[in-house]
Short mmCIF file of C-alpha atoms in Angstrom, two decimals:
data_model
loop_
_atom_site.label_atom_id
_atom_site.label_comp_id
_atom_site.label_asym_id
_atom_site.label_seq_id
_atom_site.Cartn_x
_atom_site.Cartn_y
_atom_site.Cartn_z
CA MET N 1 -3.95 -75.50 -25.99
CA LEU N 2 -1.90 -73.46 -28.36
CA LEU N 3 -4.31 -71.02 -27.82
CA PHE N 4 -3.89 -70.76 -23.84
CA SER N 5 -0.32 -70.67 -24.48
CA SER N 6 -0.57 -67.58 -27.17
CA LEU N 7 -2.74 -65.90 -24.70
CA LEU N 8 -0.35 -66.75 -21.53
CA LEU N 9 2.45 -65.38 -23.79
CA LEU N 10 0.90 -62.11 -24.43
CA ILE N 11 -0.35 -61.38 -21.00
CA THR N 12 3.17 -62.08 -19.58
CA ALA N 13 4.54 -59.60 -22.17
CA ILE N 14 1.91 -56.69 -21.37
CA SER N 15 2.84 -57.38 -17.61
CA ALA N 16 6.63 -57.28 -18.64
CA ARG N 17 6.34 -53.97 -20.46
CA LYS N 18 4.47 -52.69 -17.47
CA SER N 19 6.81 -53.19 -14.95
CA LEU N 20 9.43 -51.54 -16.94
CA PRO N 21 10.09 -47.89 -16.48
CA SER N 22 9.93 -45.85 -19.51
CA GLN N 23 12.50 -43.68 -21.04
CA TYR N 24 11.54 -41.03 -18.72
CA GLU N 25 11.42 -43.05 -15.37
CA ALA N 26 14.63 -44.97 -16.46
CA SER N 27 16.71 -40.97 -16.99
CA CYS N 28 15.20 -39.55 -14.03
CA PHE N 29 16.93 -38.33 -10.95
CA PRO N 30 16.51 -40.33 -7.60
CA LYS N 31 13.55 -38.76 -6.11
CA CYS N 32 12.32 -36.88 -8.53
CA ASN N 33 9.05 -37.50 -10.72
CA CYS N 34 9.84 -37.29 -14.75
CA ASN N 35 7.23 -37.75 -17.75
CA SER N 36 7.35 -36.67 -21.48
CA THR N 37 6.64 -32.83 -20.29
CA THR N 38 7.83 -32.01 -16.90
CA VAL N 39 10.51 -32.76 -14.70
CA GLU N 40 9.57 -31.97 -10.65
CA CYS N 41 12.36 -32.37 -7.97
CA LYS N 42 10.96 -31.08 -4.25
CA ASP N 43 13.09 -30.86 -1.06
CA LEU N 44 15.97 -33.27 -1.72
CA HIS N 45 18.54 -31.00 -0.27
CA GLU N 46 21.30 -31.45 -2.66
CA THR N 47 24.06 -29.56 -2.86
CA ASP N 48 25.38 -30.62 -6.32
CA THR N 49 23.43 -29.43 -9.40
CA ALA N 50 24.48 -32.88 -11.34
CA MET N 51 20.59 -33.34 -11.82
CA PHE N 52 20.25 -30.61 -14.10
CA GLU N 53 22.76 -32.88 -16.54
CA LYS N 54 20.53 -35.61 -16.27
CA ILE N 55 17.72 -33.91 -18.17
CA LEU N 56 19.05 -34.68 -21.68
CA PRO N 57 17.03 -33.12 -24.52
CA LYS N 58 17.34 -36.63 -26.64
CA ILE N 59 15.10 -38.36 -23.59
CA TYR N 60 13.11 -35.44 -22.97
CA PRO N 61 12.13 -33.82 -26.44
CA ASP N 62 9.00 -32.46 -25.73
CA LEU N 63 9.76 -31.30 -22.12
CA ASP N 64 7.76 -28.27 -21.10
CA THR N 65 8.32 -27.65 -17.40
CA ILE N 66 11.31 -28.10 -15.17
CA SER N 67 10.89 -27.57 -11.58
CA ILE N 68 13.81 -28.79 -8.99
CA THR N 69 13.18 -26.82 -5.30
CA GLY N 70 14.09 -26.99 -1.98
CA ASN N 71 17.65 -27.86 -2.46
CA ASP N 72 21.39 -26.14 -0.83
CA PHE N 73 23.36 -25.18 -4.44
CA GLY N 74 25.06 -22.13 -3.24
CA ASP N 75 26.92 -20.52 -6.44
CA LEU N 76 25.34 -22.37 -9.70
CA PRO N 77 27.81 -23.48 -12.45
CA LYS N 78 29.40 -20.43 -14.49
CA GLU N 79 28.19 -22.36 -17.44
CA ASN N 80 25.38 -23.96 -18.98
CA ILE N 81 23.77 -25.59 -16.21
CA PHE N 82 22.55 -28.68 -18.16
CA GLY N 83 25.88 -29.31 -19.36
CA GLY N 84 28.16 -28.89 -22.35
CA ARG N 85 26.15 -27.09 -25.16
CA SER N 86 22.75 -29.06 -24.12
CA ARG N 87 19.60 -26.63 -24.79
CA GLN N 88 16.53 -26.76 -23.91
CA LEU N 89 14.11 -25.86 -26.76
CA LYS N 90 10.73 -26.60 -25.53
CA VAL N 91 11.01 -25.27 -22.04
CA SER N 92 8.74 -22.29 -21.48
CA LEU N 93 8.65 -22.61 -16.76
CA PHE N 94 12.21 -23.13 -15.05
CA ASP N 95 11.52 -22.97 -11.43
CA ILE N 96 14.55 -23.09 -9.23
CA SER N 97 12.83 -21.36 -5.91
CA ASP N 98 14.13 -22.56 -2.50
CA ASN N 99 17.73 -23.72 -3.76
CA ASP N 100 19.72 -21.00 -1.25
CA ILE N 101 21.33 -19.90 -4.51
CA ARG N 102 23.80 -17.24 -4.23
CA SER N 103 24.99 -16.64 -7.31
CA PHE N 104 24.45 -17.30 -11.16
CA ALA N 105 26.57 -16.16 -13.85
CA SER N 106 26.12 -15.16 -17.97
CA GLU N 107 26.19 -18.39 -19.11
CA THR N 108 24.36 -20.76 -16.57
CA PHE N 109 21.03 -20.17 -18.28
CA PHE N 110 22.29 -20.92 -21.70
CA GLY N 111 20.44 -24.12 -22.38
CA LEU N 112 17.18 -22.01 -21.89
CA PRO N 113 16.83 -20.53 -25.17
CA LYS N 114 12.60 -20.56 -25.35
CA VAL N 115 11.79 -20.43 -21.62
CA GLU N 116 8.92 -17.60 -20.84
CA PHE N 117 8.83 -18.14 -16.90
CA ILE N 118 11.87 -18.01 -14.72
CA TYR N 119 11.58 -18.42 -10.53
CA LEU N 120 14.05 -17.56 -8.18
CA ARG N 121 11.74 -17.27 -5.10
CA ASN N 122 13.71 -17.54 -1.53
CA ASN N 123 17.02 -17.61 -2.62
CA GLU N 124 20.21 -15.84 -1.52
CA ILE N 125 21.38 -14.39 -4.22
CA GLU N 126 24.29 -11.57 -3.66
CA SER N 127 25.89 -11.76 -7.17
CA VAL N 128 25.31 -12.28 -10.86
CA GLY N 129 27.94 -12.33 -14.06
CA SER N 130 27.28 -9.82 -16.87
CA GLU N 131 24.47 -10.00 -18.30
CA PRO N 132 22.88 -12.95 -16.65
CA PHE N 133 19.70 -13.41 -18.48
CA SER N 134 21.23 -12.88 -22.35
CA TYR N 135 20.59 -16.67 -23.21
CA THR N 136 16.40 -16.38 -22.48
CA PRO N 137 15.78 -13.67 -24.94
CA ALA N 138 11.82 -15.42 -24.96
CA VAL N 139 11.44 -14.65 -21.02
CA ARG N 140 7.76 -13.25 -19.81
CA VAL N 141 8.22 -13.03 -16.21
CA ILE N 142 11.08 -12.94 -13.29
CA ASP N 143 10.07 -13.53 -10.17
CA LEU N 144 12.53 -12.97 -7.56
CA THR N 145 10.56 -12.90 -4.74
CA ALA N 146 12.52 -13.22 -1.33
CA GLY N 147 15.71 -14.01 -3.74
CA LEU N 148 18.50 -11.47 -2.62
CA ALA N 149 20.32 -12.19 0.16
CA ALA N 150 19.43 -10.38 2.81
CA ARG N 151 22.66 -9.21 4.25
CA LEU N 152 23.40 -7.19 1.40
CA THR N 153 22.92 -3.32 1.57
CA PRO N 154 19.59 -1.55 0.19
CA ARG N 155 22.05 0.43 -2.47
CA LYS N 156 24.10 -2.87 -3.16
CA LYS N 157 20.42 -4.86 -3.72
CA ALA N 158 19.41 -2.11 -6.12
CA SER N 159 22.67 -2.28 -8.25
CA LEU N 160 22.50 -6.11 -7.86
CA ILE N 161 18.79 -5.98 -9.69
CA LYS N 162 19.81 -3.58 -12.20
CA ASP N 163 22.71 -5.65 -13.13
CA MET N 164 20.18 -8.57 -13.62
CA LEU N 165 18.14 -6.91 -16.19
CA GLU N 166 21.16 -5.86 -18.56
CA ALA N 167 20.76 -7.85 -21.59
CA GLY N 168 21.59 -7.02 -25.53
CA HIS N 169 18.08 -8.43 -26.60
CA ASN N 170 16.51 -5.41 -24.20
CA PHE N 171 14.01 -7.89 -22.81
CA MET N 172 11.69 -7.79 -25.30
CA HIS N 173 9.11 -9.87 -24.38
CA LEU N 174 9.78 -9.09 -20.31
CA GLN N 175 6.25 -8.33 -19.31
CA GLU N 176 6.45 -9.00 -15.43
CA VAL N 177 8.85 -8.72 -12.85
CA ILE N 178 8.34 -9.42 -9.22
CA LEU N 179 10.60 -7.99 -6.57
CA SER N 180 8.24 -8.71 -3.76
CA SER N 181 9.59 -9.14 0.03
CA ASN N 182 13.14 -7.95 -0.11
CA THR N 183 13.70 -5.36 2.09
CA LEU N 184 13.96 -2.92 -0.73
CA THR N 185 14.38 1.00 0.18
CA GLU N 186 15.21 2.06 -3.30
CA LEU N 187 15.92 1.47 -7.19
CA ASP N 188 18.09 2.77 -9.38
CA PRO N 189 16.15 4.91 -11.72
CA ASP N 190 17.23 3.39 -15.06
CA THR N 191 16.53 0.07 -13.77
CA PHE N 192 14.37 -1.25 -16.47
CA CYS N 193 15.66 0.86 -19.16
CA LYS N 194 16.95 -2.30 -20.63
CA VAL N 195 13.08 -3.88 -20.06
CA GLU N 196 11.60 -2.38 -23.45
CA GLY N 197 8.03 -4.84 -22.56
CA ILE N 198 7.81 -4.30 -19.10
CA SER N 199 4.29 -3.89 -18.35
CA ARG N 200 3.71 -5.18 -14.77
CA LEU N 201 6.29 -4.32 -11.86
CA VAL N 202 5.25 -5.84 -8.88
CA LEU N 203 7.04 -4.42 -5.26
CA THR N 204 4.97 -5.33 -2.51
CA ASP N 205 5.73 -6.17 0.91
CA ASN N 206 9.37 -4.16 0.94
CA LEU N 207 10.39 -0.82 2.61
CA PHE N 208 9.73 1.94 -0.17
CA ASP N 209 8.87 5.46 1.51
CA ASN N 210 9.68 6.84 -2.03
CA LEU N 211 9.68 5.68 -5.77
CA ASN N 212 12.16 6.98 -8.21
CA LEU N 213 11.98 5.82 -11.22
CA ASN N 214 12.95 6.89 -14.78
CA PRO N 215 9.27 7.37 -16.18
CA ALA N 216 11.09 7.22 -20.01
CA CYS N 217 12.04 3.87 -19.66
CA LEU N 218 8.38 2.70 -17.96
CA ARG N 219 6.14 4.09 -21.23
CA ASN N 220 4.37 0.35 -21.62
CA LEU N 221 4.19 0.26 -17.95
CA LYS N 222 0.23 -1.03 -16.91
CA LEU N 223 0.40 -2.22 -13.44
CA LEU N 224 2.07 -0.91 -10.49
CA ASP N 225 1.77 -2.68 -7.30
CA LEU N 226 3.07 -1.27 -3.87
CA ARG N 227 1.49 -2.85 -1.49
CA LYS N 228 3.14 -3.18 2.08
CA ASN N 229 5.03 -0.47 2.06
CA LYS N 230 6.32 2.70 3.81
CA ILE N 231 4.77 5.30 1.32
CA ALA N 232 3.23 8.26 3.49
CA THR N 233 3.02 10.49 0.55
CA VAL N 234 2.48 8.68 -2.83
CA PRO N 235 5.08 10.00 -5.46
CA ALA N 236 3.36 12.46 -8.13
CA VAL N 237 5.30 10.50 -10.94
CA ILE N 238 2.90 7.55 -10.55
CA TYR N 239 0.27 9.66 -10.85
CA ASN N 240 1.32 12.22 -12.78
CA THR N 241 3.56 10.85 -15.64
CA LEU N 242 2.73 7.01 -15.82
CA ASP N 243 -0.26 5.64 -17.37
CA LEU N 244 -0.92 2.93 -15.61
CA ASN N 245 -4.37 1.06 -15.46
CA THR N 246 -4.02 -0.88 -12.31
CA ILE N 247 -2.86 0.90 -9.07
CA ASP N 248 -2.47 -0.85 -5.48
CA VAL N 249 -1.06 1.20 -2.99
CA SER N 250 -3.14 -0.31 0.20
CA THR N 251 -1.36 -1.23 3.68
CA ASN N 252 0.55 1.83 3.44
CA PRO N 253 0.94 4.72 6.28
CA ILE N 254 -0.58 7.26 3.73
CA ASN N 255 -0.28 10.81 5.66
CA CYS N 256 -3.67 12.15 3.92
CA GLU N 257 -2.54 16.25 4.72
CA CYS N 258 -1.88 18.59 2.25
CA LYS N 259 0.94 16.82 0.48
CA SER N 260 -1.34 14.37 -0.41
CA GLU N 261 -4.70 15.99 -1.95
CA GLU N 262 -3.38 16.25 -5.43
CA PHE N 263 -3.03 12.11 -5.22
CA ILE N 264 -6.33 11.56 -3.21
CA LYS N 265 -8.17 14.25 -5.52
CA PHE N 266 -6.59 11.69 -8.85
CA ALA N 267 -7.94 8.66 -6.84
CA ASN N 268 -11.30 9.69 -6.18
CA ASP N 269 -11.32 11.10 -10.10
CA ASP N 270 -10.34 7.85 -11.64
CA SER N 271 -11.05 5.52 -8.91
CA THR N 272 -11.56 2.26 -11.19
CA ILE N 273 -7.95 1.61 -11.51
CA PHE N 274 -7.09 1.12 -7.84
CA VAL N 275 -7.26 -2.12 -6.56
CA ASN N 276 -7.82 -3.20 -2.56
CA GLN N 277 -9.29 0.07 -1.68
CA GLN N 278 -11.21 -0.71 1.13
CA TYR N 279 -7.30 -0.95 2.59
CA THR N 280 -6.00 2.11 1.16
CA THR N 281 -6.50 3.79 4.17
CA CYS N 282 -5.29 7.24 5.95
CA ALA N 283 -2.48 6.63 8.66
CA ALA N 284 -2.68 10.60 9.87
CA PRO N 285 -3.88 12.84 11.15
CA ALA N 286 -5.28 11.46 13.86
CA PRO N 287 -8.98 12.45 12.84
CA LEU N 288 -8.33 10.90 9.40
CA ALA N 289 -6.90 7.65 10.14
CA GLY N 290 -8.27 4.30 9.39
CA LYS N 291 -10.32 5.92 6.76
CA THR N 292 -10.11 4.95 3.03
CA ILE N 293 -8.99 7.71 0.71
CA PHE N 294 -12.18 7.20 -1.40
CA ALA N 295 -13.97 8.72 1.43
CA LEU N 296 -12.21 11.96 0.87
CA GLU N 297 -13.67 13.13 -2.38
CA ASP N 298 -14.91 16.46 -1.60
CA ALA N 299 -12.12 16.80 1.24
CA ASN N 300 -10.03 19.81 1.51
CA LEU N 301 -6.98 18.78 3.13
CA CYS N 302 -4.89 21.84 2.42
CA GLN N 303 -7.66 24.08 4.83
CA ARG N 304 -7.92 21.30 7.06
CA GLY N 305 -4.23 21.43 7.84
CA SER N 306 -3.93 25.64 7.33
CA SER N 307 -6.99 25.76 9.63
CA PHE N 308 -5.03 23.45 12.32
CA PHE N 309 -1.85 25.53 12.05
CA SER N 310 -3.83 28.98 12.90
CA TRP N 311 -5.66 27.10 15.91
CA LEU N 312 -2.04 25.65 16.99
CA ILE N 313 -0.45 29.13 16.89
CA LEU N 314 -3.17 30.88 18.79
CA LEU N 315 -3.30 28.58 21.62
CA LEU N 316 0.53 29.03 21.64
CA ILE N 317 0.24 32.76 21.79
CA ALA N 318 -2.37 32.15 24.46
CA GLY N 319 -0.33 29.81 26.27
CA GLY N 320 2.69 32.09 26.11
CA VAL N 321 0.48 35.19 27.52
CA LEU N 322 -0.87 32.40 30.58
CA PHE N 323 2.47 31.78 31.59
CA ILE N 324 3.96 35.45 31.62
CA TYR N 325 0.91 36.32 33.35
CA ARG N 326 1.36 33.33 36.34
CA HIS N 327 4.86 34.52 36.19
CA LEU N 328 4.49 37.96 36.91
CA ARG N 329 2.00 37.25 39.53
CA ARG N 330 4.63 34.39 41.81
CA THR N 331 7.22 36.95 41.81
CA GLY N 332 4.96 39.87 43.15
CA ARG N 333 6.15 41.64 40.38
CA LEU N 334 2.51 42.31 39.09
CA ASN N 335 1.55 43.93 42.24
CA ARG N 336 3.96 46.85 41.78
CA MET N 337 2.71 48.02 38.65
CA GLY N 338 1.31 51.26 38.92
CA PRO N 339 -2.35 51.26 38.21
CA ILE N 340 -3.32 52.09 34.50
CA PHE N 341 -6.14 54.94 34.42
CA GLY N 342 -8.28 55.14 31.94
CA TYR N 343 -9.42 58.19 29.41
CA SER N 344 -11.81 59.69 31.52
CA GLN N 345 -9.43 60.31 34.52
CA LEU N 346 -6.46 61.05 32.34
CA LYS N 347 -8.84 64.04 30.84
CA ALA N 348 -9.29 64.62 34.80
CA ASN N 349 -5.95 64.83 35.54
CA ASP N 350 -5.32 67.20 32.56
CA GLU N 351 -8.01 69.64 34.11
CA ALA N 352 -6.75 70.04 37.35
CA ALA N 353 -3.47 70.38 36.03
CA THR N 354 -4.55 74.05 33.60
CA SER N 355 -6.53 75.13 36.98
CA PRO N 356 -5.09 78.34 37.97
CA ALA N 357 -2.63 78.44 41.10
CA PHE N 358 -4.49 79.40 44.75
CA VAL N 359 -2.91 83.00 45.19
#
């Protein structure tokens, strides 16, 4: 009987223990999922950032990932988003995408000294404080895909990006910056001069037709992704100055005429560094439209353009002569023009003129 009672008590204790929430679950914001290493909140449509203050370091000492998405935060707090001087010393991934974020300040990310991956995708950022990532010296990736406010002018977007990448620590560990899908048309040439470690720059799905960057600030850049832009002539800095080992200029309206000959020769001579080659095609001129630039290895594009221009001039001259001829015939002026004699007739006239007059 005693053995049975002890066994029953043990089972009851185990059941009770299982029914009790863990310290992580007990401290978890409603409708979020929390464990020792991860806090994840999806599509809660919160307008207040109080949920961040619930993530206490003493409760989550081994926390590695914070992913809070699908809210309507607007302006993030100007002070530490985790409240007071609270710091998450082991968090390496911080995802606050899809939150309708409009701004953040210099100290907003004070509590993330070890974060390596920051995701700010699909927001409406229109302003930031001075050196907003100064408290994240370990960051390796910043992803701002569709993160900037659509209503900003191209010049303002360029200025905003430059402001974000200002920091006292010069981003020694920042390897990748992703600026895709922001309708960008320009960047400040010195945007990356404070990002000493950058090796990957992703600018896909924008509206660039040129790229004016200071190559002295991109000495470590190895990958440049310019897919889906408006580039007709690839800037010479890309293939003459930067030391890249991966280039993607696919899905651009490349004009395969004389101005592109040097680039196309470079691409064919060093084709292994180009990705998505089947989509790196000519948009013009018409005879080459749809062909990949890697099928033009032996093409003399400048000669082709010169020959075309010469034929065009000849056609214009012929057309002009024909127009004048028809105009003269239509007005009847052609019929009133005196006959044109050949050399033999002129000679006969000369002989007649020198014959002695009849006496």
